Amino acid sequence: MKTSFYTLVILALLGTSACSDSDNSTDSSAAANDTSADSGSGDDASDAPDDTDSNQVGPNPDYFLAAGLAENITTTSCTLTDGTTTQCYKVVINGAPANAEIGPFCPSNITDDATEGGIWFDGSGEVYPLEGQFFVDVKTLYGDDWELYDEDTGEIHVTDTQVACEAAARPNVAAEYQNHCVQCSISYYDGGMQQTILIPVTPVPMSNPETIGADLGVSLNGVVIAGPAPVTQILAANTIAAFDDCGGHVNPAEGYHYHASLGCSEVVTTIDDHANLMGYALDGYGIYGMLNADGEEDYDLDECRGHEDETRGYHYHAASAAENMFIGCYQGAQGSIALN
Ligand SMILES: [Zn+2]
Ligand SMILES: [Zn+2]
């Protein structure tokens, strides 16, 4: 699993360097060099912008996989949430991950194994594989009024049309779609919804952290990083809003987005023992995976799940999927995110 994933990553990075001609790139081989774990090949920092470049505190546009982008990343003037007028990177995403398939989400029968479904997490500290048996055990977990499958056939109630998904994937779930496993196909939305994300070229720290909103950033493989899934509302309607194994699902209002960091967007490998970069928050600070190379979580994270080091400056580390969150708050003034 890991080997094939990293092979995919390397292929994707090689593909990026071969095909893209980013406005901001000074070296088309830069992305491929990120996996070579070698800082001895030259001292010119501008020649190989891997994640150890000094002063590279803001976002590095070369890290994004080109296949996730609708156009090359450019810079534009922007106004941040604190009123600062500055330069931002303009990242326009296609709305589908550059390096992974979307789904599967809900299995169709209680006899299905975990490969037929994705995962579910409710913020209580567990990540549940969505195998058929989960829908049998759900009564034990959430109560006797949960009836997610047909007792005669074992068939799981799944929202398998666009009408059903849109009636279920909303705050007031239509009565006929309660007791369903909720999924929406990206095919209902032309394979993805384009969005434009503006993130400051140079992060602007704030004196007080700010609360995160519905969406909080963008991943390197071109996916919106969303805030916590509204699990209380979802469970109140006796529904399971299935995520795929990458922690994403299709939201009818904005397309595919991530609710958890599960490694799918860690396309820049570090050359030290630090966790890998997976994306950027709207304030321009990097979001890294939760665990370092030794499988340990840093102990010095602040309330936003961030800390500072000499190589990366201030940056965040994603929480575990079981916590239903990426980061706790913003330490910088934010750019914006909007549907095209
Ligand atoms: Zn969502
Ligand atoms: Zn760190």
Coordinates of C-alpha atoms and ligand atoms in Angstrom, one line a residue:
M1 CA 0.0 0.0 0.0
K2 CA 2.7 2.5 1.0
T3 CA 5.0 1.5 -1.8
S4 CA 2.4 1.8 -4.5
F5 CA 1.3 5.1 -3.0
Y6 CA 4.8 6.6 -3.1
T7 CA 5.4 5.2 -6.5
L8 CA 2.2 7.0 -7.6
V9 CA 3.5 10.2 -5.9
I10 CA 6.8 10.0 -7.7
L11 CA 5.2 9.4 -11.0
A12 CA 2.8 12.3 -10.4
L13 CA 5.7 14.6 -9.5
L14 CA 7.7 13.5 -12.5
G15 CA 4.6 14.1 -14.6
T16 CA 4.2 17.6 -13.1
S17 CA 7.7 18.6 -13.9
A18 CA 7.5 17.2 -17.4
C19 CA 4.2 18.9 -18.4
S20 CA 3.8 22.1 -16.4
D21 CA 5.4 25.4 -17.1
S22 CA 4.3 27.3 -14.0
D23 CA 4.7 31.0 -14.1
N24 CA 6.5 30.9 -10.8
S25 CA 8.8 28.0 -11.5
T26 CA 12.4 28.7 -12.0
D27 CA 13.3 25.1 -12.4
S28 CA 11.1 22.5 -14.0
S29 CA 12.9 19.7 -12.2
A30 CA 12.1 21.1 -8.7
A31 CA 9.2 18.9 -7.9
A32 CA 11.0 15.7 -8.8
N33 CA 13.9 16.8 -6.6
D34 CA 11.7 16.8 -3.5
T35 CA 11.8 13.1 -3.4
S36 CA 15.5 12.7 -4.0
A37 CA 16.5 13.4 -0.4
D38 CA 19.7 15.1 -1.4
S39 CA 20.8 18.5 -0.5
G40 CA 24.4 18.0 -1.6
S41 CA 23.9 18.4 -5.3
G42 CA 24.2 22.2 -5.2
D43 CA 24.1 25.1 -3.0
D44 CA 21.9 27.4 -5.1
A45 CA 18.7 27.5 -3.1
S46 CA 16.7 28.8 -6.0
D47 CA 17.7 25.8 -8.1
A48 CA 15.9 23.2 -6.1
P49 CA 13.1 24.5 -3.9
D50 CA 12.6 21.5 -1.6
D51 CA 11.1 22.0 1.8
T52 CA 14.4 22.8 3.4
D53 CA 14.8 26.1 1.6
S54 CA 15.6 28.8 4.1
N55 CA 13.2 31.7 4.2
Q56 CA 10.6 29.6 2.4
V57 CA 7.9 30.2 5.0
G58 CA 5.1 31.1 2.6
P59 CA 3.4 28.7 0.2
N60 CA 5.5 27.2 -2.6
P61 CA 3.4 27.0 -5.7
D62 CA 5.7 24.4 -7.3
Y63 CA 4.5 21.8 -4.7
F64 CA 1.0 21.6 -6.2
L65 CA 0.3 18.7 -8.6
A66 CA -0.5 20.2 -12.0
A67 CA -3.3 17.6 -12.7
G68 CA -5.3 19.1 -9.9
L69 CA -5.2 22.6 -11.2
A70 CA -7.4 24.2 -13.8
E71 CA -4.7 26.8 -14.7
N72 CA -1.2 27.7 -13.7
I73 CA -0.8 29.3 -10.3
T74 CA -0.3 33.1 -10.6
T75 CA 0.0 36.0 -8.1
T76 CA -2.7 38.6 -7.7
S77 CA -3.4 41.5 -5.3
C78 CA -5.8 40.5 -2.5
T79 CA -7.2 41.8 0.7
L80 CA -6.9 39.4 3.7
T81 CA -9.5 39.1 6.5
D82 CA -7.6 41.6 8.7
G83 CA -7.8 44.2 6.0
T84 CA -4.2 43.8 4.8
T85 CA -3.8 44.4 1.1
T86 CA -1.0 42.2 -0.2
Q87 CA -0.1 39.6 -2.9
C88 CA -1.8 36.2 -3.0
Y89 CA -1.3 33.1 -4.9
K90 CA -4.3 32.3 -7.0
V91 CA -4.9 28.6 -7.0
V92 CA -7.7 27.4 -9.3
I93 CA -8.5 23.7 -8.7
N94 CA -10.5 21.4 -10.9
G95 CA -12.3 19.9 -7.9
A96 CA -11.0 16.4 -8.2
P97 CA -7.8 15.0 -6.6
A98 CA -4.8 14.9 -9.0
N99 CA -3.6 11.5 -7.8
A100 CA -6.5 9.4 -6.5
E101 CA -9.9 8.1 -7.4
I102 CA -12.9 9.5 -5.6
G103 CA -14.8 6.9 -3.5
P104 CA -16.0 4.3 -2.8
F105 CA -18.3 5.6 0.0
C106 CA -21.2 3.3 1.0
P107 CA -21.2 -0.5 0.6
S108 CA -24.4 -1.9 -0.9
N109 CA -25.0 -5.0 1.3
I110 CA -24.2 -6.0 4.8
T111 CA -22.1 -8.9 3.4
D112 CA -19.7 -6.5 1.7
D113 CA -16.2 -6.2 3.0
A114 CA -14.3 -3.0 3.7
T115 CA -13.0 -2.6 0.1
E116 CA -16.6 -1.9 -1.0
G117 CA -16.9 1.2 1.3
G118 CA -15.0 4.1 2.8
I119 CA -14.8 5.2 6.4
W120 CA -16.9 7.0 9.0
F121 CA -15.7 9.1 11.9
D122 CA -17.9 11.1 14.4
G123 CA -15.2 13.0 16.3
S124 CA -15.4 10.6 19.3
G125 CA -12.0 9.1 18.7
E126 CA -12.8 6.2 16.4
V127 CA -12.5 5.7 12.6
Y128 CA -14.9 3.0 11.4
P129 CA -14.3 1.1 8.2
L130 CA -17.6 1.1 6.3
E131 CA -17.9 -2.6 5.7
G132 CA -21.3 -4.2 5.6
Q133 CA -21.1 -5.3 9.2
F134 CA -20.8 -1.7 10.4
F135 CA -24.5 -1.2 9.4
V136 CA -25.5 -4.2 11.5
D137 CA -23.5 -3.0 14.5
V138 CA -24.7 0.6 14.2
K139 CA -27.6 -0.1 16.6
T140 CA -25.1 -0.9 19.3
L141 CA -23.2 2.3 18.5
Y142 CA -26.1 4.8 18.1
G143 CA -29.3 3.2 19.2
D144 CA -32.2 0.9 18.4
D145 CA -34.0 3.3 16.1
W146 CA -31.3 3.0 13.5
E147 CA -32.5 0.9 10.5
L148 CA -29.9 1.3 7.7
Y149 CA -30.6 -2.0 5.8
D150 CA -33.3 -4.4 4.7
E151 CA -33.5 -7.3 7.1
D152 CA -34.6 -9.7 4.4
T153 CA -32.0 -8.9 1.7
G154 CA -29.2 -7.3 3.6
E155 CA -29.3 -4.4 1.2
I156 CA -28.1 -1.1 2.7
H157 CA -30.2 2.0 2.2
V158 CA -27.9 4.2 0.1
T159 CA -28.7 7.6 -1.5
D160 CA -27.8 6.4 -5.0
T161 CA -29.4 9.1 -7.1
Q162 CA -28.7 12.9 -7.4
V163 CA -32.2 13.7 -6.0
A164 CA -31.6 11.4 -3.0
C165 CA -28.1 12.7 -2.3
E166 CA -29.2 16.3 -2.4
A167 CA -32.2 15.7 -0.2
A168 CA -30.0 13.9 2.4
A169 CA -26.7 15.8 2.3
R170 CA -28.1 19.0 3.9
P171 CA -28.9 20.2 7.4
N172 CA -32.6 19.2 7.3
V173 CA -32.5 15.7 5.9
A174 CA -35.7 14.8 4.0
A175 CA -37.8 12.3 6.0
E176 CA -37.6 9.6 3.3
Y177 CA -33.8 9.7 3.4
Q178 CA -33.3 9.3 7.1
N179 CA -31.8 5.9 8.0
H180 CA -29.6 6.0 4.9
C181 CA -25.9 5.9 4.1
V182 CA -25.4 9.2 2.3
Q183 CA -23.2 9.5 -0.7
C184 CA -23.1 11.7 -3.8
S185 CA -21.3 10.9 -7.0
I186 CA -18.9 13.5 -8.5
S187 CA -20.4 12.6 -11.8
Y188 CA -23.5 14.7 -10.9
Y189 CA -21.2 17.7 -10.9
D190 CA -19.2 17.2 -14.1
G191 CA -16.4 15.4 -12.4
G192 CA -15.6 18.3 -10.0
M193 CA -16.5 21.9 -9.2
Q194 CA -13.8 24.5 -9.9
Q195 CA -12.9 26.7 -7.0
T196 CA -10.5 29.6 -6.7
I197 CA -8.4 29.8 -3.5
L198 CA -6.3 33.0 -2.6
I199 CA -3.6 32.4 -0.1
P200 CA -1.1 35.1 0.9
V201 CA 2.4 34.9 -0.6
T202 CA 3.8 36.0 2.7
P203 CA 1.7 35.0 5.8
V204 CA 0.6 37.8 8.1
P205 CA 0.5 36.7 11.7
M206 CA -2.3 37.9 13.9
S207 CA -2.1 38.8 17.6
N208 CA -5.1 36.5 18.4
P209 CA -6.0 33.2 16.7
E210 CA -9.2 33.1 14.7
T211 CA -11.8 30.4 14.4
I212 CA -11.9 28.3 11.2
G213 CA -14.9 28.4 8.9
A214 CA -16.5 25.9 6.6
D215 CA -13.4 25.6 4.5
L216 CA -9.8 26.2 5.7
G217 CA -7.4 25.5 2.9
V218 CA -6.3 23.6 -0.1
S219 CA -4.3 20.3 -0.5
L220 CA -1.4 19.9 -2.8
N221 CA -3.4 17.4 -5.0
G222 CA -6.1 20.0 -5.6
V223 CA -8.8 19.4 -3.0
V224 CA -10.5 21.8 -0.7
I225 CA -9.7 21.2 3.0
A226 CA -12.9 21.5 4.9
G227 CA -13.7 22.2 8.6
P228 CA -15.1 19.5 10.8
A229 CA -18.0 17.5 9.3
P230 CA -21.3 18.4 11.1
V231 CA -21.6 15.0 12.7
T232 CA -24.2 16.0 15.3
Q233 CA -26.7 17.0 12.5
I234 CA -25.8 14.0 10.4
L235 CA -26.4 11.5 13.3
A236 CA -29.6 13.3 14.4
A237 CA -31.1 12.3 11.1
N238 CA -29.9 8.6 11.5
T239 CA -27.6 9.0 8.6
I240 CA -24.0 8.1 8.0
A241 CA -22.2 10.6 5.7
A242 CA -19.7 8.3 4.2
F243 CA -16.1 9.4 3.5
D244 CA -13.7 7.6 1.2
D245 CA -10.4 6.2 2.4
C246 CA -8.8 9.6 1.7
G247 CA -11.2 11.3 4.2
G248 CA -13.2 13.1 1.4
H249 CA -16.8 13.1 0.2
V250 CA -18.9 14.9 -2.4
N251 CA -20.8 17.9 -1.0
P252 CA -23.6 19.0 -3.4
A253 CA -22.8 22.7 -2.7
E254 CA -19.1 22.7 -3.4
G255 CA -18.1 19.3 -4.7
Y256 CA -15.4 16.9 -3.3
H257 CA -13.6 18.1 -0.2
Y258 CA -11.5 16.6 2.6
H259 CA -12.6 16.2 6.2
A260 CA -9.5 14.3 7.3
S261 CA -5.8 14.0 6.5
L262 CA -5.0 10.4 5.6
G263 CA -1.9 10.7 3.6
C264 CA -3.4 11.0 0.1
S265 CA -2.2 14.6 -0.4
E266 CA 1.2 14.3 1.2
V267 CA 3.0 14.7 -2.2
V268 CA 6.1 16.4 -0.9
T269 CA 8.3 14.2 1.2
T270 CA 10.6 15.8 3.7
I271 CA 14.3 15.0 3.8
D272 CA 14.5 15.3 7.6
D273 CA 12.3 13.4 10.1
H274 CA 9.5 15.9 10.0
A275 CA 6.0 15.0 8.7
N276 CA 5.2 15.6 5.1
L277 CA 3.5 18.7 3.7
M278 CA -0.1 18.0 2.6
G279 CA -1.5 21.5 1.8
Y280 CA -1.8 25.1 2.9
A281 CA -4.3 26.8 5.2
L282 CA -6.0 30.0 3.9
D283 CA -3.5 32.0 5.9
G284 CA -0.6 30.7 3.9
Y285 CA 0.9 28.5 6.6
G286 CA 1.7 24.9 5.6
I287 CA -0.3 22.0 6.9
Y288 CA 1.8 18.9 7.5
G289 CA 0.7 15.3 8.4
M290 CA 0.2 14.5 12.0
L291 CA 3.2 12.1 12.6
N292 CA 6.9 12.5 12.0
A293 CA 9.1 9.8 10.4
D294 CA 9.3 8.0 13.8
G295 CA 5.5 7.8 13.9
E296 CA 5.3 10.3 16.7
E297 CA 3.2 13.5 17.1
D298 CA 4.9 16.7 18.1
Y299 CA 4.3 17.6 21.7
D300 CA 4.7 21.4 21.4
L301 CA 1.7 22.2 19.2
D302 CA -0.3 25.3 20.1
E303 CA -4.2 25.6 20.2
C304 CA -4.3 25.8 16.4
R305 CA -2.1 22.7 16.1
G306 CA 0.9 24.7 15.0
H307 CA 4.5 25.3 16.0
E308 CA 7.6 26.8 14.5
D309 CA 11.0 25.5 13.4
E310 CA 14.0 26.9 11.7
T311 CA 13.3 25.1 8.4
R312 CA 9.6 25.6 7.9
G313 CA 8.8 28.7 10.1
Y314 CA 5.4 28.6 11.6
H315 CA 3.2 25.7 10.3
Y316 CA 0.4 23.4 11.3
H317 CA 0.1 19.6 11.8
A318 CA -3.2 17.9 10.9
A319 CA -5.2 16.1 13.6
S320 CA -6.1 12.5 13.3
A321 CA -9.2 11.6 11.3
A322 CA -10.8 10.3 14.5
E323 CA -10.8 13.9 15.8
N324 CA -12.8 15.1 12.8
M325 CA -10.6 18.2 12.2
F326 CA -7.4 19.3 10.5
I327 CA -6.3 22.3 12.5
G328 CA -7.8 24.1 15.5
C329 CA -7.7 27.8 14.4
Y330 CA -5.8 30.2 12.2
Q331 CA -2.7 32.1 13.4
G332 CA -2.6 34.3 10.3
A333 CA -4.9 36.6 8.3
Q334 CA -6.7 34.6 5.7
G335 CA -7.2 34.8 2.0
S336 CA -10.4 33.4 0.5
I337 CA -12.0 30.5 -1.2
A338 CA -14.9 30.6 -3.7
L339 CA -16.7 28.6 -6.4
N340 CA -15.9 29.7 -9.9
Ligands
ZN1 ZN -18.2 17.8 3.8
ZN2 ZN 6.3 20.6 12.6

